[in-house]
Amino acid sequence: MARVYNFSAGPSTLPESVLKTAADEMLDYHGSGQSVMEMSHRSKVYEEIITGCEALLREVMNIPDNYKVLFLQGGASSQFAMIPLNLMNKSGKADFVITGQWAKKAYQEASRYGTANVVASSADKTFSYIPTLDPATFDKDADYFHICLNNTIYGTKFHTLPETGDVPLVADVSSCILSEPIDVSKFGMLYAGAQKNMGPAGLTVAIIREDLIGHARDITPTMFNYQTHADAGSMYNTPPTYAIYICKLVLEWLKNDIGGLENMKKINEEKAGILYDYLDSSKLFKGTVEKGSRSIMNVPFVTGDEELDKKFVAEAGKKGFVNIKGHRTVGGMRASIYNAMPVEGVKALVEFMKEFEKENA
Ligand SMILES: *Cc1c(COP(=O)(O)O)cnc(C)c1O
């Protein structure tokens, strides 16, 4: 059976060795006689999986002790409400940078619970850049300052963090978590849906400074209160057990096969470099993002001719390069080259693009 090169923005490709291990352990996990899917989440054997997953995430990301790691559900999208419910509790205000649809959704949801203020936006140019920020325009009283660190749809990334002083910086890292080292101590909170770079859909990870927990509004549903999950070790109710298991395998791969986030960053920069170098030299294809704002995870590009874009996507699919159609708001193509996309996959894609360019010049 041939596997394709899957450039999906999410759910996305997983390391093949992880899938093989999962397959080997499907019927009988470590002599338990059960699949991980079938286990009680309160069993000893499962406890080792969830605590092992958290320990590995802490190690790989170098998460300080005064941060809780929570395994949640509901996707990054639920965090758009959970964050204001838990954090918008003093001035009732928060600052937002609108760099795309996810950032906008976080802002819109927070507006339902308090005063959400837009500090800057790149909507004027279809979110093709990260706006320059002036800390003088930030609200010193804000309960938090929200950014989307890597913009999955538009292919932009913050290369410097906003200087928010004592205001906790909260970042949606759904599409860049584990792609390179990150200084967790610079943030009040980080959160991510797992299905881009951590594992399968169904798991949402929140990494949150302890002092930000325990101040939720009275109306907050129990399941939406970070305290609930922090107190219960992410076991208040049934956690997404199988997704956590796969996440643990992904972290083992990242630690043992890749050698940690410094190495992962080098590999990701190599992959992105191969694609951007070609885009910058091509006469047919061009990247849609300003150079200084480029993401190393999501790379949108166009030919400038919609019919040719369609033809490219169709022919690419036939050659085993799948899920490369761009988001409808950008058009064209988008190659998501998350951690599990091998360098060979990007090289093969660029070779195919060169051929297509020759034939369609
Ligand atoms: C995919 C994505 C989301 C949405 O995640 P869900 O888990 O589907 O809710 C939010 N933010 C970013 C940056 C994403 O890439």
mmCIF file of N, CA and C in Angstrom, residues 221-315:
data_model
loop_
_atom_site.group_PDB
_atom_site.id
_atom_site.type_symbol
_atom_site.label_atom_id
_atom_site.label_comp_id
_atom_site.label_asym_id
_atom_site.label_seq_id
_atom_site.Cartn_x
_atom_site.Cartn_y
_atom_site.Cartn_z
ATOM 1 N N PRO A 221 -19.466 27.272 33.128
ATOM 2 C CA PRO A 221 -19.808 25.844 33.299
ATOM 3 C C PRO A 221 -18.634 25.098 33.942
ATOM 4 N N THR A 222 -18.937 24.135 34.766
ATOM 5 C CA THR A 222 -17.903 23.371 35.474
ATOM 6 C C THR A 222 -16.850 22.844 34.499
ATOM 7 N N MET A 223 -17.300 22.333 33.377
ATOM 8 C CA MET A 223 -16.375 21.756 32.388
ATOM 9 C C MET A 223 -15.529 22.825 31.698
ATOM 10 N N PHE A 224 -15.926 24.078 31.797
ATOM 11 C CA PHE A 224 -15.183 25.168 31.152
ATOM 12 C C PHE A 224 -14.269 25.902 32.132
ATOM 13 N N ASN A 225 -14.218 25.403 33.356
ATOM 14 C CA ASN A 225 -13.391 26.047 34.375
ATOM 15 C C ASN A 225 -12.033 25.336 34.432
ATOM 16 N N TYR A 226 -10.948 26.087 34.195
ATOM 17 C CA TYR A 226 -9.620 25.457 34.220
ATOM 18 C C TYR A 226 -9.349 24.778 35.569
ATOM 19 N N GLN A 227 -9.895 25.385 36.636
ATOM 20 C CA GLN A 227 -9.679 24.822 37.983
ATOM 21 C C GLN A 227 -10.155 23.360 38.051
ATOM 22 N N THR A 228 -11.302 23.108 37.431
ATOM 23 C CA THR A 228 -11.876 21.757 37.450
ATOM 24 C C THR A 228 -10.847 20.740 36.951
ATOM 25 N N HIS A 229 -10.231 21.070 35.846
ATOM 26 C CA HIS A 229 -9.315 20.123 35.199
ATOM 27 C C HIS A 229 -7.946 20.112 35.872
ATOM 28 N N ALA A 230 -7.543 21.272 36.388
ATOM 29 C CA ALA A 230 -6.258 21.331 37.105
ATOM 30 C C ALA A 230 -6.352 20.494 38.382
ATOM 31 N N ASP A 231 -7.463 20.625 39.115
ATOM 32 C CA ASP A 231 -7.627 19.877 40.375
ATOM 33 C C ASP A 231 -7.699 18.372 40.132
ATOM 34 N N ALA A 232 -8.252 17.995 39.000
ATOM 35 C CA ALA A 232 -8.509 16.567 38.749
ATOM 36 C C ALA A 232 -7.436 15.925 37.871
ATOM 37 N N GLY A 233 -6.340 16.641 37.606
ATOM 38 C CA GLY A 233 -5.299 16.062 36.747
ATOM 39 C C GLY A 233 -5.843 15.671 35.378
ATOM 40 N N SER A 234 -6.688 16.518 34.827
ATOM 41 C CA SER A 234 -7.343 16.281 33.521
ATOM 42 C C SER A 234 -8.195 15.009 33.509
ATOM 43 N N MET A 235 -8.651 14.615 34.713
ATOM 44 C CA MET A 235 -9.461 13.392 34.831
ATOM 45 C C MET A 235 -10.798 13.680 35.511
ATOM 46 N N TYR A 236 -11.282 14.915 35.403
ATOM 47 C CA TYR A 236 -12.591 15.218 35.995
ATOM 48 C C TYR A 236 -13.656 14.335 35.370
ATOM 49 N N ASN A 237 -13.596 14.258 34.047
ATOM 50 C CA ASN A 237 -14.452 13.295 33.333
ATOM 51 C C ASN A 237 -13.533 12.470 32.432
ATOM 52 N N THR A 238 -14.101 11.685 31.553
ATOM 53 C CA THR A 238 -13.291 10.837 30.683
ATOM 54 C C THR A 238 -12.491 11.703 29.720
ATOM 55 N N PRO A 239 -11.191 11.666 29.794
ATOM 56 C CA PRO A 239 -10.404 12.446 28.832
ATOM 57 C C PRO A 239 -10.371 11.724 27.474
ATOM 58 N N PRO A 240 -9.916 12.396 26.411
ATOM 59 C CA PRO A 240 -9.831 11.737 25.102
ATOM 60 C C PRO A 240 -8.660 10.750 25.118
ATOM 61 N N THR A 241 -8.938 9.574 25.652
ATOM 62 C CA THR A 241 -7.878 8.639 26.042
ATOM 63 C C THR A 241 -6.977 8.217 24.875
ATOM 64 N N TYR A 242 -7.589 7.881 23.741
ATOM 65 C CA TYR A 242 -6.768 7.385 22.638
ATOM 66 C C TYR A 242 -5.922 8.506 22.027
ATOM 67 N N ALA A 243 -6.499 9.689 21.925
ATOM 68 C CA ALA A 243 -5.750 10.825 21.359
ATOM 69 C C ALA A 243 -4.548 11.168 22.247
ATOM 70 N N ILE A 244 -4.715 11.040 23.551
ATOM 71 C CA ILE A 244 -3.602 11.310 24.474
ATOM 72 C C ILE A 244 -2.501 10.255 24.288
ATOM 73 N N TYR A 245 -2.923 9.018 24.089
ATOM 74 C CA TYR A 245 -1.952 7.933 23.831
ATOM 75 C C TYR A 245 -1.137 8.211 22.559
ATOM 76 N N ILE A 246 -1.819 8.614 21.485
ATOM 77 C CA ILE A 246 -1.087 8.902 20.241
ATOM 78 C C ILE A 246 -0.183 10.118 20.440
ATOM 79 N N CYS A 247 -0.657 11.096 21.160
ATOM 80 C CA CYS A 247 0.160 12.281 21.460
ATOM 81 C C CYS A 247 1.434 11.861 22.188
ATOM 82 N N LYS A 248 1.303 10.912 23.108
ATOM 83 C CA LYS A 248 2.491 10.418 23.832
ATOM 84 C C LYS A 248 3.469 9.765 22.851
ATOM 85 N N LEU A 249 2.953 8.995 21.907
ATOM 86 C CA LEU A 249 3.835 8.362 20.907
ATOM 87 C C LEU A 249 4.524 9.428 20.045
ATOM 88 N N VAL A 250 3.779 10.470 19.699
ATOM 89 C CA VAL A 250 4.361 11.557 18.894
ATOM 90 C C VAL A 250 5.487 12.239 19.686
ATOM 91 N N LEU A 251 5.266 12.446 20.971
ATOM 92 C CA LEU A 251 6.292 13.090 21.798
ATOM 93 C C LEU A 251 7.520 12.192 21.945
ATOM 94 N N GLU A 252 7.308 10.876 22.037
ATOM 95 C CA GLU A 252 8.446 9.946 22.096
ATOM 96 C C GLU A 252 9.255 10.015 20.797
ATOM 97 N N TRP A 253 8.541 10.085 19.693
ATOM 98 C CA TRP A 253 9.199 10.228 18.376
ATOM 99 C C TRP A 253 10.011 11.527 18.318
ATOM 100 N N LEU A 254 9.387 12.589 18.807
ATOM 101 C CA LEU A 254 10.042 13.892 18.782
ATOM 102 C C LEU A 254 11.308 13.897 19.650
ATOM 103 N N LYS A 255 11.209 13.257 20.792
ATOM 104 C CA LYS A 255 12.348 13.227 21.708
ATOM 105 C C LYS A 255 13.439 12.258 21.219
ATOM 106 N N ASN A 256 13.040 11.036 20.872
ATOM 107 C CA ASN A 256 14.030 9.990 20.606
ATOM 108 C C ASN A 256 14.491 9.938 19.152
ATOM 109 N N ASP A 257 13.564 10.063 18.207
ATOM 110 C CA ASP A 257 13.944 9.944 16.792
ATOM 111 C C ASP A 257 14.463 11.276 16.251
ATOM 112 N N ILE A 258 13.778 12.361 16.603
ATOM 113 C CA ILE A 258 14.173 13.682 16.094
ATOM 114 C C ILE A 258 15.270 14.297 16.957
ATOM 115 N N GLY A 259 15.175 14.105 18.266
ATOM 116 C CA GLY A 259 16.184 14.650 19.168
ATOM 117 C C GLY A 259 15.795 15.988 19.776
ATOM 118 N N GLY A 260 14.499 16.241 19.846
ATOM 119 C CA GLY A 260 14.037 17.438 20.545
ATOM 120 C C GLY A 260 13.712 18.606 19.631
ATOM 121 N N LEU A 261 13.294 19.699 20.251
ATOM 122 C CA LEU A 261 12.750 20.825 19.474
ATOM 123 C C LEU A 261 13.808 21.629 18.725
ATOM 124 N N GLU A 262 15.048 21.672 19.226
ATOM 125 C CA GLU A 262 16.098 22.373 18.471
ATOM 126 C C GLU A 262 16.294 21.692 17.116
ATOM 127 N N ASN A 263 16.370 20.360 17.150
ATOM 128 C CA ASN A 263 16.522 19.615 15.895
ATOM 129 C C ASN A 263 15.288 19.736 15.020
ATOM 130 N N MET A 264 14.118 19.692 15.667
ATOM 131 C CA MET A 264 12.869 19.809 14.900
ATOM 132 C C MET A 264 12.842 21.139 14.162
ATOM 133 N N LYS A 265 13.280 22.176 14.842
ATOM 134 C CA LYS A 265 13.309 23.501 14.217
ATOM 135 C C LYS A 265 14.203 23.504 12.978
ATOM 136 N N LYS A 266 15.390 22.893 13.113
ATOM 137 C CA LYS A 266 16.321 22.851 11.971
ATOM 138 C C LYS A 266 15.676 22.150 10.780
ATOM 139 N N ILE A 267 15.037 21.030 11.058
ATOM 140 C CA ILE A 267 14.393 20.266 9.977
ATOM 141 C C ILE A 267 13.254 21.089 9.361
ATOM 142 N N ASN A 268 12.460 21.718 10.226
ATOM 143 C CA ASN A 268 11.334 22.516 9.708
ATOM 144 C C ASN A 268 11.828 23.710 8.885
ATOM 145 N N GLU A 269 12.916 24.326 9.321
ATOM 146 C CA GLU A 269 13.467 25.456 8.552
ATOM 147 C C GLU A 269 14.034 24.990 7.222
ATOM 148 N N GLU A 270 14.612 23.805 7.236
ATOM 149 C CA GLU A 270 15.124 23.254 5.977
ATOM 150 C C GLU A 270 13.976 23.037 4.987
ATOM 151 N N LYS A 271 12.896 22.401 5.487
ATOM 152 C CA LYS A 271 11.743 22.129 4.622
ATOM 153 C C LYS A 271 11.156 23.424 4.075
ATOM 154 N N ALA A 272 10.908 24.386 4.972
ATOM 155 C CA ALA A 272 10.308 25.654 4.544
ATOM 156 C C ALA A 272 11.235 26.362 3.571
ATOM 157 N N GLY A 273 12.555 26.291 3.832
ATOM 158 C CA GLY A 273 13.539 26.937 2.965
ATOM 159 C C GLY A 273 13.486 26.389 1.543
ATOM 160 N N ILE A 274 13.362 25.082 1.431
ATOM 161 C CA ILE A 274 13.304 24.447 0.103
ATOM 162 C C ILE A 274 12.113 24.992 -0.682
ATOM 163 N N LEU A 275 10.982 25.090 -0.006
ATOM 164 C CA LEU A 275 9.760 25.541 -0.677
ATOM 165 C C LEU A 275 9.809 27.042 -0.982
ATOM 166 N N TYR A 276 10.222 27.849 -0.009
ATOM 167 C CA TYR A 276 10.262 29.305 -0.235
ATOM 168 C C TYR A 276 11.315 29.680 -1.284
ATOM 169 N N ASP A 277 12.459 29.005 -1.250
ATOM 170 C CA ASP A 277 13.498 29.317 -2.248
ATOM 171 C C ASP A 277 12.960 29.083 -3.656
ATOM 172 N N TYR A 278 12.245 27.978 -3.804
ATOM 173 C CA TYR A 278 11.687 27.714 -5.132
ATOM 174 C C TYR A 278 10.624 28.769 -5.483
ATOM 175 N N LEU A 279 9.732 29.066 -4.534
ATOM 176 C CA LEU A 279 8.678 30.059 -4.813
ATOM 177 C C LEU A 279 9.291 31.407 -5.208
ATOM 178 N N ASP A 280 10.381 31.765 -4.545
ATOM 179 C CA ASP A 280 11.022 33.064 -4.839
ATOM 180 C C ASP A 280 11.704 33.083 -6.208
ATOM 181 N N SER A 281 12.031 31.905 -6.728
ATOM 182 C CA SER A 281 12.724 31.866 -8.018
ATOM 183 C C SER A 281 11.773 31.516 -9.166
ATOM 184 N N SER A 282 10.588 31.019 -8.834
ATOM 185 C CA SER A 282 9.657 30.553 -9.871
ATOM 186 C C SER A 282 9.037 31.726 -10.622
ATOM 187 N N LYS A 283 8.781 31.499 -11.910
ATOM 188 C CA LYS A 283 8.076 32.515 -12.699
ATOM 189 C C LYS A 283 6.581 32.226 -12.721
ATOM 190 N N LEU A 284 6.202 31.014 -12.302
ATOM 191 C CA LEU A 284 4.795 30.632 -12.343
ATOM 192 C C LEU A 284 4.131 30.776 -10.976
ATOM 193 N N PHE A 285 4.788 30.236 -9.952
ATOM 194 C CA PHE A 285 4.201 30.235 -8.603
ATOM 195 C C PHE A 285 4.754 31.399 -7.797
ATOM 196 N N LYS A 286 3.886 31.933 -6.922
ATOM 197 C CA LYS A 286 4.444 32.884 -5.947
ATOM 198 C C LYS A 286 3.763 32.757 -4.587
ATOM 199 N N GLY A 287 4.560 32.945 -3.541
ATOM 200 C CA GLY A 287 4.050 32.921 -2.182
ATOM 201 C C GLY A 287 3.153 34.137 -1.961
ATOM 202 N N THR A 288 2.172 34.006 -1.054
ATOM 203 C CA THR A 288 1.220 35.109 -0.855
ATOM 204 C C THR A 288 1.553 35.964 0.362
ATOM 205 N N VAL A 289 2.616 35.587 1.096
ATOM 206 C CA VAL A 289 2.904 36.243 2.378
ATOM 207 C C VAL A 289 4.142 37.124 2.279
ATOM 208 N N GLU A 290 4.114 38.266 2.961
ATOM 209 C CA GLU A 290 5.302 39.132 3.042
ATOM 210 C C GLU A 290 6.451 38.347 3.670
ATOM 211 N N LYS A 291 7.643 38.539 3.123
ATOM 212 C CA LYS A 291 8.784 37.706 3.541
ATOM 213 C C LYS A 291 9.024 37.695 5.053
ATOM 214 N N GLY A 292 8.950 38.836 5.678
ATOM 215 C CA GLY A 292 9.252 38.915 7.111
ATOM 216 C C GLY A 292 8.216 38.253 8.007
ATOM 217 N N SER A 293 7.093 37.835 7.443
ATOM 218 C CA SER A 293 6.002 37.267 8.255
ATOM 219 C C SER A 293 5.761 35.785 7.976
ATOM 220 N N ARG A 294 6.643 35.176 7.205
ATOM 221 C CA ARG A 294 6.378 33.811 6.754
ATOM 222 C C ARG A 294 6.384 32.760 7.872
ATOM 223 N N SER A 295 5.450 31.839 7.730
ATOM 224 C CA SER A 295 5.356 30.684 8.622
ATOM 225 C C SER A 295 6.267 29.567 8.108
ATOM 226 N N ILE A 296 6.791 28.741 9.017
ATOM 227 C CA ILE A 296 7.518 27.556 8.563
ATOM 228 C C ILE A 296 6.616 26.315 8.575
ATOM 229 N N MET A 297 5.340 26.514 8.897
ATOM 230 C CA MET A 297 4.407 25.385 8.958
ATOM 231 C C MET A 297 3.405 25.360 7.804
ATOM 232 N N ASN A 298 2.910 26.537 7.428
ATOM 233 C CA ASN A 298 1.875 26.614 6.399
ATOM 234 C C ASN A 298 2.338 27.573 5.314
ATOM 235 N N VAL A 299 2.380 27.088 4.081
ATOM 236 C CA VAL A 299 2.949 27.872 2.983
ATOM 237 C C VAL A 299 1.918 28.030 1.862
ATOM 238 N N PRO A 300 1.189 29.155 1.832
ATOM 239 C CA PRO A 300 0.239 29.365 0.741
ATOM 240 C C PRO A 300 0.938 29.939 -0.495
ATOM 241 N N PHE A 301 0.472 29.522 -1.663
ATOM 242 C CA PHE A 301 1.037 30.054 -2.906
ATOM 243 C C PHE A 301 -0.002 29.994 -4.013
ATOM 244 N N VAL A 302 0.205 30.814 -5.041
ATOM 245 C CA VAL A 302 -0.747 30.899 -6.159
ATOM 246 C C VAL A 302 0.026 30.987 -7.476
ATOM 247 N N THR A 303 -0.715 30.732 -8.563
ATOM 248 C CA THR A 303 -0.123 31.007 -9.870
ATOM 249 C C THR A 303 -0.615 32.356 -10.382
ATOM 250 N N GLY A 304 -1.709 32.847 -9.820
ATOM 251 C CA GLY A 304 -2.318 34.071 -10.321
ATOM 252 C C GLY A 304 -3.421 33.793 -11.331
ATOM 253 N N ASP A 305 -3.580 32.505 -11.667
ATOM 254 C CA ASP A 305 -4.603 32.094 -12.636
ATOM 255 C C ASP A 305 -5.405 30.956 -11.993
ATOM 256 N N GLU A 306 -6.665 31.243 -11.714
ATOM 257 C CA GLU A 306 -7.486 30.280 -10.974
ATOM 258 C C GLU A 306 -7.594 28.930 -11.668
ATOM 259 N N GLU A 307 -7.708 28.970 -12.984
ATOM 260 C CA GLU A 307 -7.837 27.711 -13.735
ATOM 261 C C GLU A 307 -6.568 26.884 -13.624
ATOM 262 N N LEU A 308 -5.428 27.579 -13.671
ATOM 263 C CA LEU A 308 -4.141 26.893 -13.555
ATOM 264 C C LEU A 308 -3.957 26.324 -12.135
ATOM 265 N N ASP A 309 -4.420 27.073 -11.148
ATOM 266 C CA ASP A 309 -4.384 26.575 -9.762
ATOM 267 C C ASP A 309 -5.151 25.258 -9.661
ATOM 268 N N LYS A 310 -6.327 25.257 -10.248
ATOM 269 C CA LYS A 310 -7.192 24.062 -10.200
ATOM 270 C C LYS A 310 -6.509 22.878 -10.863
ATOM 271 N N LYS A 311 -5.899 23.168 -12.002
ATOM 272 C CA LYS A 311 -5.196 22.124 -12.741
ATOM 273 C C LYS A 311 -4.036 21.575 -11.903
ATOM 274 N N PHE A 312 -3.322 22.492 -11.253
ATOM 275 C CA PHE A 312 -2.197 22.064 -10.419
ATOM 276 C C PHE A 312 -2.678 21.140 -9.294
ATOM 277 N N VAL A 313 -3.734 21.566 -8.600
ATOM 278 C CA VAL A 313 -4.247 20.778 -7.469
ATOM 279 C C VAL A 313 -4.673 19.390 -7.949
ATOM 280 N N ALA A 314 -5.331 19.343 -9.104
ATOM 281 C CA ALA A 314 -5.812 18.062 -9.637
ATOM 282 C C ALA A 314 -4.636 17.153 -10.020
ATOM 283 N N GLU A 315 -3.657 17.722 -10.716
ATOM 284 C CA GLU A 315 -2.514 16.899 -11.135
ATOM 285 C C GLU A 315 -1.659 16.468 -9.945
#
